[in-house]
Tab-separated table of N, CA and C in Angstrom:
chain	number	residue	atom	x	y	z
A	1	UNK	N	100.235	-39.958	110.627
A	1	UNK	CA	99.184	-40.549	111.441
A	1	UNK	C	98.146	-39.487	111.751
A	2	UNK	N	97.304	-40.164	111.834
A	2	UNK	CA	96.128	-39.140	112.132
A	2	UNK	C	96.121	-38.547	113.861
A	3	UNK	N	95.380	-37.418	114.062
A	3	UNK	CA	95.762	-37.387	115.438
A	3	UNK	C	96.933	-36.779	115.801
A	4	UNK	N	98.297	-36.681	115.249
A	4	UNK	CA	99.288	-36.808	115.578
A	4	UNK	C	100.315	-35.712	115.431
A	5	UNK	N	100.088	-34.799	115.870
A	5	UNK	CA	100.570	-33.676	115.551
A	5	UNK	C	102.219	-33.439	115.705
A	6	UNK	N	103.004	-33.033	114.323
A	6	UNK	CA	104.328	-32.834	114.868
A	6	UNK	C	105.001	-31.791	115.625
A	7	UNK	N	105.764	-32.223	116.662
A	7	UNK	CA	106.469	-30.814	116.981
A	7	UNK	C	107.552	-30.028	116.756
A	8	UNK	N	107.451	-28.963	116.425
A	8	UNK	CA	108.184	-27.857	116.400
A	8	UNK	C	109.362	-28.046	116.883
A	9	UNK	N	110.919	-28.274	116.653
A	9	UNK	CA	111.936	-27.855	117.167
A	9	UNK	C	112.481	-26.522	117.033
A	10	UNK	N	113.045	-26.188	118.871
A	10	UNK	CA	113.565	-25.214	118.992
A	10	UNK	C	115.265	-25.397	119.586
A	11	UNK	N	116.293	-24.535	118.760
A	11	UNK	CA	117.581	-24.403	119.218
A	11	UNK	C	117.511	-24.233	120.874
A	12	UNK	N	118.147	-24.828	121.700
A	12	UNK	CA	118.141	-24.454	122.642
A	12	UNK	C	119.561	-23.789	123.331
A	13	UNK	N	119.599	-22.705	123.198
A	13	UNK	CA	120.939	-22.106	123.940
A	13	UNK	C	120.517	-20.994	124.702
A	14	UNK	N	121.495	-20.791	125.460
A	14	UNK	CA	121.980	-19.764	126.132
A	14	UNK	C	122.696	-19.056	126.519
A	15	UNK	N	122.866	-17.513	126.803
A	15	UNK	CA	124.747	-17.242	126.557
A	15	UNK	C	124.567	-16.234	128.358
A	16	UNK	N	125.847	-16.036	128.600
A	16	UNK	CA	125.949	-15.174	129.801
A	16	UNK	C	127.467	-14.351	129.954
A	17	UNK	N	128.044	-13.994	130.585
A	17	UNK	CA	129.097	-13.306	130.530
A	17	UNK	C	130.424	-13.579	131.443
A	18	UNK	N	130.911	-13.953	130.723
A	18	UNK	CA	131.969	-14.712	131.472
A	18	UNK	C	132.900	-13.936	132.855
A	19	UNK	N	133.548	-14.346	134.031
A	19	UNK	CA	133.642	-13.722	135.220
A	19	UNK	C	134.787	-13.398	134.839
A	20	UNK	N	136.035	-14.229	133.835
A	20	UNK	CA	137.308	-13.642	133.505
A	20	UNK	C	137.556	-12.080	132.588
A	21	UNK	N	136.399	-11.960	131.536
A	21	UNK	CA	136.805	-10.616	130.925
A	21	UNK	C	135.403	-9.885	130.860
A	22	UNK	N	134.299	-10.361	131.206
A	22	UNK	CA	132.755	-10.362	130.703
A	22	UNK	C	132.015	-10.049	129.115
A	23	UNK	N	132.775	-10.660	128.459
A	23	UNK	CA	132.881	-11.388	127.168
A	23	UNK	C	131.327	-12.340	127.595
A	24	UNK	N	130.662	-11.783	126.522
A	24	UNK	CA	129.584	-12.808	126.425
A	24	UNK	C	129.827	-13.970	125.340
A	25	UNK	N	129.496	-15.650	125.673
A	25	UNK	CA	129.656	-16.401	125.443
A	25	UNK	C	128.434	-16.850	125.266
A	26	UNK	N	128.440	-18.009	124.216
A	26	UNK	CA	126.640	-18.845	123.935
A	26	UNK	C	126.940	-20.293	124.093
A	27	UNK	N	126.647	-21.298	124.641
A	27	UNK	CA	126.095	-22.493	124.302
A	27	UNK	C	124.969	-23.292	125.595
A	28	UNK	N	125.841	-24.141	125.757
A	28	UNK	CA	124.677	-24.486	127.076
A	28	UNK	C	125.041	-24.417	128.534
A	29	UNK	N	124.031	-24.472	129.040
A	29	UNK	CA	124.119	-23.925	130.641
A	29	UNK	C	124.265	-24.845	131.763
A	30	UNK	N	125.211	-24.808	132.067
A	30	UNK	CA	125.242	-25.810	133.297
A	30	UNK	C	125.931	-25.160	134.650
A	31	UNK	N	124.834	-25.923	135.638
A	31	UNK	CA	125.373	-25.061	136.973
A	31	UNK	C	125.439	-26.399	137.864
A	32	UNK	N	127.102	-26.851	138.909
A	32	UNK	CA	127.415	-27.429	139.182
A	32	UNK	C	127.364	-27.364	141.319
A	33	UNK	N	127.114	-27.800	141.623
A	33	UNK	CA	127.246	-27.641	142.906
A	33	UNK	C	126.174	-26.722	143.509
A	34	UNK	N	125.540	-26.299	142.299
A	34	UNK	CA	124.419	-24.983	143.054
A	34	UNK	C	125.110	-23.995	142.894
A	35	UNK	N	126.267	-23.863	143.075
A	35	UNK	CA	126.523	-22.316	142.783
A	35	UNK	C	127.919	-22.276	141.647
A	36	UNK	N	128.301	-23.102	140.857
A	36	UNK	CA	128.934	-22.742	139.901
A	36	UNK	C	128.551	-22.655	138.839
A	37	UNK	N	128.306	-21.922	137.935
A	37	UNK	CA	127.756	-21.713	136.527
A	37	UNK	C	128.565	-21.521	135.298
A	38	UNK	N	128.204	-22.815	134.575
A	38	UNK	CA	129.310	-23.109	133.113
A	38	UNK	C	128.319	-22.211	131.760
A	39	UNK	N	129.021	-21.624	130.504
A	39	UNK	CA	128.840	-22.405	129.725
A	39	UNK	C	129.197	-22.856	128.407
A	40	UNK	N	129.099	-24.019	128.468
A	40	UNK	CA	129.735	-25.137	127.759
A	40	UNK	C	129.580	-24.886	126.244
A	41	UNK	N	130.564	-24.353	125.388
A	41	UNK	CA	130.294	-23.871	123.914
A	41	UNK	C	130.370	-25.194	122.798
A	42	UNK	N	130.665	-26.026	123.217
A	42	UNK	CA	130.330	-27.554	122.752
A	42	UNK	C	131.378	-27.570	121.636
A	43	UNK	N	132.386	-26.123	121.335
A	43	UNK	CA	133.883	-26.303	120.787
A	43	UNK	C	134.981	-27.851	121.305
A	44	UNK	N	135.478	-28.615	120.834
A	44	UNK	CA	136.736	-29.413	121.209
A	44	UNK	C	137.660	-28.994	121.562
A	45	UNK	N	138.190	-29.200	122.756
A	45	UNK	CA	139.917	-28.408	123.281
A	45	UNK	C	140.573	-29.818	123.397
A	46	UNK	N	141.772	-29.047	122.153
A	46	UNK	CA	142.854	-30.675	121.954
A	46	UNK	C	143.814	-30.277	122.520
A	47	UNK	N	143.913	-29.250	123.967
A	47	UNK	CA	145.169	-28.781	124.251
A	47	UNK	C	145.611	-29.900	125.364
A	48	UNK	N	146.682	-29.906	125.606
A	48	UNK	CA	147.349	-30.649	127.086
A	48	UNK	C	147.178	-31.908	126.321
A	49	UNK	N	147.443	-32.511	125.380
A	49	UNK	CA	147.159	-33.905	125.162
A	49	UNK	C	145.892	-34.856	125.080
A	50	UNK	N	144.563	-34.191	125.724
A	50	UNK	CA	143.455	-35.070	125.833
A	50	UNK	C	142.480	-34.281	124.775
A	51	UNK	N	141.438	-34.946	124.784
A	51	UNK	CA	140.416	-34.245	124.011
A	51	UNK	C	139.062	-33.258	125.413
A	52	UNK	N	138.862	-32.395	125.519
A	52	UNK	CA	137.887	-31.842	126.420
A	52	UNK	C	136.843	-30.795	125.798
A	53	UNK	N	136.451	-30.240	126.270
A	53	UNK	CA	135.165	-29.259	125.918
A	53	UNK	C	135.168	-28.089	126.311
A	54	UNK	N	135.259	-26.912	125.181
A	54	UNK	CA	135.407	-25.535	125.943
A	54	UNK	C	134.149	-24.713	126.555
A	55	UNK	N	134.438	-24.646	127.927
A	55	UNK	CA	133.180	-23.984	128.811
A	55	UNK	C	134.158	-22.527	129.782
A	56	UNK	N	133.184	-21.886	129.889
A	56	UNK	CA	133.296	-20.797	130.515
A	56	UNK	C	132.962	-20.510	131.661
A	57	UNK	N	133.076	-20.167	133.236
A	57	UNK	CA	132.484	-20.029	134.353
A	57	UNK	C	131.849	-18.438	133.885
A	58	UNK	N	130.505	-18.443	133.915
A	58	UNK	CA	129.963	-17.150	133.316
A	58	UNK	C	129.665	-16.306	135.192
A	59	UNK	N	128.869	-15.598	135.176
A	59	UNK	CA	128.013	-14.675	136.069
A	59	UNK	C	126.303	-15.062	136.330
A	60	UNK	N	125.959	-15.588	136.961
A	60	UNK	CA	124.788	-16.573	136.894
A	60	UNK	C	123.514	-15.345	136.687
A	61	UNK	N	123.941	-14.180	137.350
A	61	UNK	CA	122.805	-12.953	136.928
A	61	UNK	C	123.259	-13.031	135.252
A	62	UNK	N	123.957	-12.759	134.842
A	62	UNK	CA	123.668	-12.686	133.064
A	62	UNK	C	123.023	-13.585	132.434
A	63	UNK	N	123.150	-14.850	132.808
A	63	UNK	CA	122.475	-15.948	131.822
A	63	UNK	C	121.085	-15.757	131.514
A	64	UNK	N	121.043	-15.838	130.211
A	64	UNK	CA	119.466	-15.911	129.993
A	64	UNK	C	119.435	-16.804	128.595
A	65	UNK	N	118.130	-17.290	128.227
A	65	UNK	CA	117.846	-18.149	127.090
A	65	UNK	C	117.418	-17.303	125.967
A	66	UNK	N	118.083	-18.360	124.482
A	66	UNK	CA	117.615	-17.760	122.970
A	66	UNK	C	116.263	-17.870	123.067
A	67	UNK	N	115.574	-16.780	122.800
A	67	UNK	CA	114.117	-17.074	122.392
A	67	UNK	C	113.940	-17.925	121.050
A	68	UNK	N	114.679	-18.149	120.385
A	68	UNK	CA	114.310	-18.568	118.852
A	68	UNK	C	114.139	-17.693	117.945
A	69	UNK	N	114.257	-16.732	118.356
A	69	UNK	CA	113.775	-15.511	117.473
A	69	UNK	C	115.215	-14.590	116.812
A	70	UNK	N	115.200	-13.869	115.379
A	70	UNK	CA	115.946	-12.900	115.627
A	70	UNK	C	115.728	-12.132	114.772
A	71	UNK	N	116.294	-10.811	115.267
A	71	UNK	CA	115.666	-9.681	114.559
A	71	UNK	C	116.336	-9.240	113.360
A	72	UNK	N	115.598	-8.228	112.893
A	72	UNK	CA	115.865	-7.733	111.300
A	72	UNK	C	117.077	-7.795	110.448
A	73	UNK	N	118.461	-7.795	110.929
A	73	UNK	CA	119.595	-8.301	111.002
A	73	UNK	C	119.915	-9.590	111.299
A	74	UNK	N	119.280	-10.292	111.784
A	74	UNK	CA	119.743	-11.922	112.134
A	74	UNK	C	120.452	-12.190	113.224
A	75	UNK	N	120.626	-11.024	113.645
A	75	UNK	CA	120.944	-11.260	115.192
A	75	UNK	C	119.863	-12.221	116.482
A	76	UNK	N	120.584	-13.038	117.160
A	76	UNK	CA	120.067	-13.681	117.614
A	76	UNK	C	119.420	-13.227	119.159
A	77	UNK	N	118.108	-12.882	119.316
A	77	UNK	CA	117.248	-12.629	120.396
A	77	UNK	C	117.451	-13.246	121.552
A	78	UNK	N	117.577	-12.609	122.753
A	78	UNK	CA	117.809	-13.530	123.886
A	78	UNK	C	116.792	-12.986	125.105
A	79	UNK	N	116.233	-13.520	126.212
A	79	UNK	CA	115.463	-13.256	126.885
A	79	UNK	C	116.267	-11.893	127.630
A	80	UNK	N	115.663	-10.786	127.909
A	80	UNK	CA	116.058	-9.745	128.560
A	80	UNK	C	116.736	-8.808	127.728
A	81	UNK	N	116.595	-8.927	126.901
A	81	UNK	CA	117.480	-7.777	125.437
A	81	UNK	C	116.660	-6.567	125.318
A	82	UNK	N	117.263	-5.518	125.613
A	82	UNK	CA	116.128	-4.371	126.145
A	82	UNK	C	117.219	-3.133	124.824
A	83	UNK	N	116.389	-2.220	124.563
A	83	UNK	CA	116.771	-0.980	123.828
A	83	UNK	C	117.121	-0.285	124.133
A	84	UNK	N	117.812	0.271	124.731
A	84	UNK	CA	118.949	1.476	125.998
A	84	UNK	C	118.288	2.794	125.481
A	85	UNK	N	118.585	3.542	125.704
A	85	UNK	CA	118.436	5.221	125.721
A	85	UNK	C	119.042	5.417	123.990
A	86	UNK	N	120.409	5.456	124.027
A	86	UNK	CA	121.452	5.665	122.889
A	86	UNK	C	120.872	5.051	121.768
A	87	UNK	N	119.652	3.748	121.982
A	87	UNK	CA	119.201	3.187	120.706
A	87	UNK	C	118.183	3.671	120.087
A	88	UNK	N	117.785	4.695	120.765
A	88	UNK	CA	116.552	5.747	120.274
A	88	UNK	C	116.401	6.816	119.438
A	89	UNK	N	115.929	7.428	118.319
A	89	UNK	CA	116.290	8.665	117.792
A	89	UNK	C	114.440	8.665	117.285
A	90	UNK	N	114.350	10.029	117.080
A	90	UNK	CA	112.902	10.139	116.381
A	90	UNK	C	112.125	9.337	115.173
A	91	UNK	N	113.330	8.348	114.717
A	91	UNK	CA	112.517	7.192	113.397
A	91	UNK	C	112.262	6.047	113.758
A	92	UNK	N	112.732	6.061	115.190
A	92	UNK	CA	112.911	4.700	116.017
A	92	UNK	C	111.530	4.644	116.389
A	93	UNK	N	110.892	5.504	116.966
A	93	UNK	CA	109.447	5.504	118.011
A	93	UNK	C	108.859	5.574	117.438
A	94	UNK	N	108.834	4.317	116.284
A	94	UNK	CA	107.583	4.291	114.910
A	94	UNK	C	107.189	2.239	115.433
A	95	UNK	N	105.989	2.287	116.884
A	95	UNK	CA	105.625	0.988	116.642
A	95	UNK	C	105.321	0.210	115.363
A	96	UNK	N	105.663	-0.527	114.868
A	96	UNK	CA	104.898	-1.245	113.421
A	96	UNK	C	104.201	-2.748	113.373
A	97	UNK	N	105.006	-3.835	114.438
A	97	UNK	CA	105.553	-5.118	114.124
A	97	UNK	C	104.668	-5.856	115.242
A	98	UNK	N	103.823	-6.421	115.205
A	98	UNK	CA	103.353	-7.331	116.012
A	98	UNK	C	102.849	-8.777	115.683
A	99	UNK	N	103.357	-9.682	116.381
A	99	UNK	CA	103.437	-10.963	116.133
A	99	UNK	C	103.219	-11.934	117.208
A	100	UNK	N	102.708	-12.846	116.795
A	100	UNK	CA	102.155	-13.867	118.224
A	100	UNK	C	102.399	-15.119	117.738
A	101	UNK	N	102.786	-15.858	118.720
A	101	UNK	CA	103.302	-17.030	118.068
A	101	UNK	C	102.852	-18.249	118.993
A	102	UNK	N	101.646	-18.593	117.754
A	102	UNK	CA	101.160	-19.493	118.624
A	102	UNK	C	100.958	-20.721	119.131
A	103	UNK	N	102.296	-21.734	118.803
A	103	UNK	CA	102.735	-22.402	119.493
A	103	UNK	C	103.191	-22.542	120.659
A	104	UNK	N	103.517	-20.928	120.924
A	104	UNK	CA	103.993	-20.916	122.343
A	104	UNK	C	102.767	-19.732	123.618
A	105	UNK	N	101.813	-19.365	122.352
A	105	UNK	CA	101.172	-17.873	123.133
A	105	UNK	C	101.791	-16.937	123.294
A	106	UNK	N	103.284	-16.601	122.709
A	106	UNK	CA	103.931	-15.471	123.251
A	106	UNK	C	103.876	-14.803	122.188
A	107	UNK	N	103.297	-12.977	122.391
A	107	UNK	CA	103.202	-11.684	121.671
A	107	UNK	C	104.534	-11.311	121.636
A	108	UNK	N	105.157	-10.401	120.467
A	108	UNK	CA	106.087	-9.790	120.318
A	108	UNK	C	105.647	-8.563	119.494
A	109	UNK	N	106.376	-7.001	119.806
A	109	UNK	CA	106.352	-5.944	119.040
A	109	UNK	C	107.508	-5.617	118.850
A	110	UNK	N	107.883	-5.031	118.013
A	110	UNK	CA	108.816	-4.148	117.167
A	110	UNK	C	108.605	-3.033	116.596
A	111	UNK	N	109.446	-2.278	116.433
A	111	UNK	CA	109.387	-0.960	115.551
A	111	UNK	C	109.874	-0.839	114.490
A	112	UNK	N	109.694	0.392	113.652
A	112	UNK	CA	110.082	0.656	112.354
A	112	UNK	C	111.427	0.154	111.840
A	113	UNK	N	112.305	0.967	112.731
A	113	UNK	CA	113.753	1.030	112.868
A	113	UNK	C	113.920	0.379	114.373
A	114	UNK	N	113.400	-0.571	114.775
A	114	UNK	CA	114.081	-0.389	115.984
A	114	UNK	C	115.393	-2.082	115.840
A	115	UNK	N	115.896	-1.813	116.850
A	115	UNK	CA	117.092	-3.219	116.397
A	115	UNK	C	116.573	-4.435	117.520
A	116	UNK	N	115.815	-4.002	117.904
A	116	UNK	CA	115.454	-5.307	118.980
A	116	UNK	C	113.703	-6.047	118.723
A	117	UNK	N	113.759	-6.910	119.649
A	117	UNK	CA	112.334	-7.275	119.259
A	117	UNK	C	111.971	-7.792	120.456
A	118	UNK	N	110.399	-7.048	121.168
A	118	UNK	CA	110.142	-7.313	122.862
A	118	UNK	C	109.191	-8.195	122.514
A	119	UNK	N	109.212	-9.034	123.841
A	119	UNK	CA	107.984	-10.284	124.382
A	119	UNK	C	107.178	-8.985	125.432
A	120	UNK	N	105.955	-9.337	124.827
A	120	UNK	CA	104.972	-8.439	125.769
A	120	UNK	C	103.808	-9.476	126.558
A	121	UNK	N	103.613	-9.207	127.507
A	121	UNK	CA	102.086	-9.841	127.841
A	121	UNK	C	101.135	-8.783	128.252
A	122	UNK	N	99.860	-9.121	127.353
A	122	UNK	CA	98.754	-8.454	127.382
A	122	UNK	C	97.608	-8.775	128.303
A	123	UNK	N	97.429	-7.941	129.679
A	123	UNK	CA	97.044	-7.992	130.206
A	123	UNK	C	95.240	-7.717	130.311
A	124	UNK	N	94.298	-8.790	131.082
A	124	UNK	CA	93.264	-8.078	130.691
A	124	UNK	C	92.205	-7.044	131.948
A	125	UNK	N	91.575	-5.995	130.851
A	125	UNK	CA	90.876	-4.352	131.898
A	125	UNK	C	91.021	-4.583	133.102
């Protein structure tokens, strides 16, 4: 149709770290009562006789969302994925990679070698 522009699907998950071992876990997020936080890996549990759904009570500070994105390895990008100290060496601090994506307006850079990939906003003078 004319006019009619299609949209873009995006995976929607999210992973956080579970309160029993802090094992990070991915699927979806659900928080019950206001203060309990699942999440639900959308696996089948055929244990005890019934059919149920395996979810995790995570840490509600860890949760964060897949950007859609992933980096040079195929590892999957998640909001707040930062490059520590230890991920640095002198071939690393080679900016190269910039990308904007503009379905959503959001900038991203990367480096030569680096293993992650940041959301930046560009601020203006």
């Amino acid at each position: 149709m004319e006019g009619v522009k299609a949209m873009e699907m995006r995976e929607i998950l999210f992973r956080g770290k579970r309160v029993d071992n802090g094992e990070w876990v991915e699927g979806f997020y659900v928080v019950i009562a206001g203060e309990n936080h699942y999440i639900f890996t959308g696996r089948i549990d055929l244990t005890q006789g019934s059919i149920g759904c395996e979810y995790f009570k995570v840490d509600s500070k860890t949760v964060c969302r897949y950007t859609g994105l992933t980096d040079k390895n195929g590892v999957k990008i998640f909001e707040g994925d930062i490059v520590t100290e230890s991920d640095r060496t002198p071939a690393t601090d080679v900016l190269n990679g910039i990308a904007h994506d503009t379905a959503t307006g959001r900038t991203f850079v990367t480096g030569k070698n680096w293993p992650k990939l940041f959301e930046i906003e560009i601020l203006p003078k």
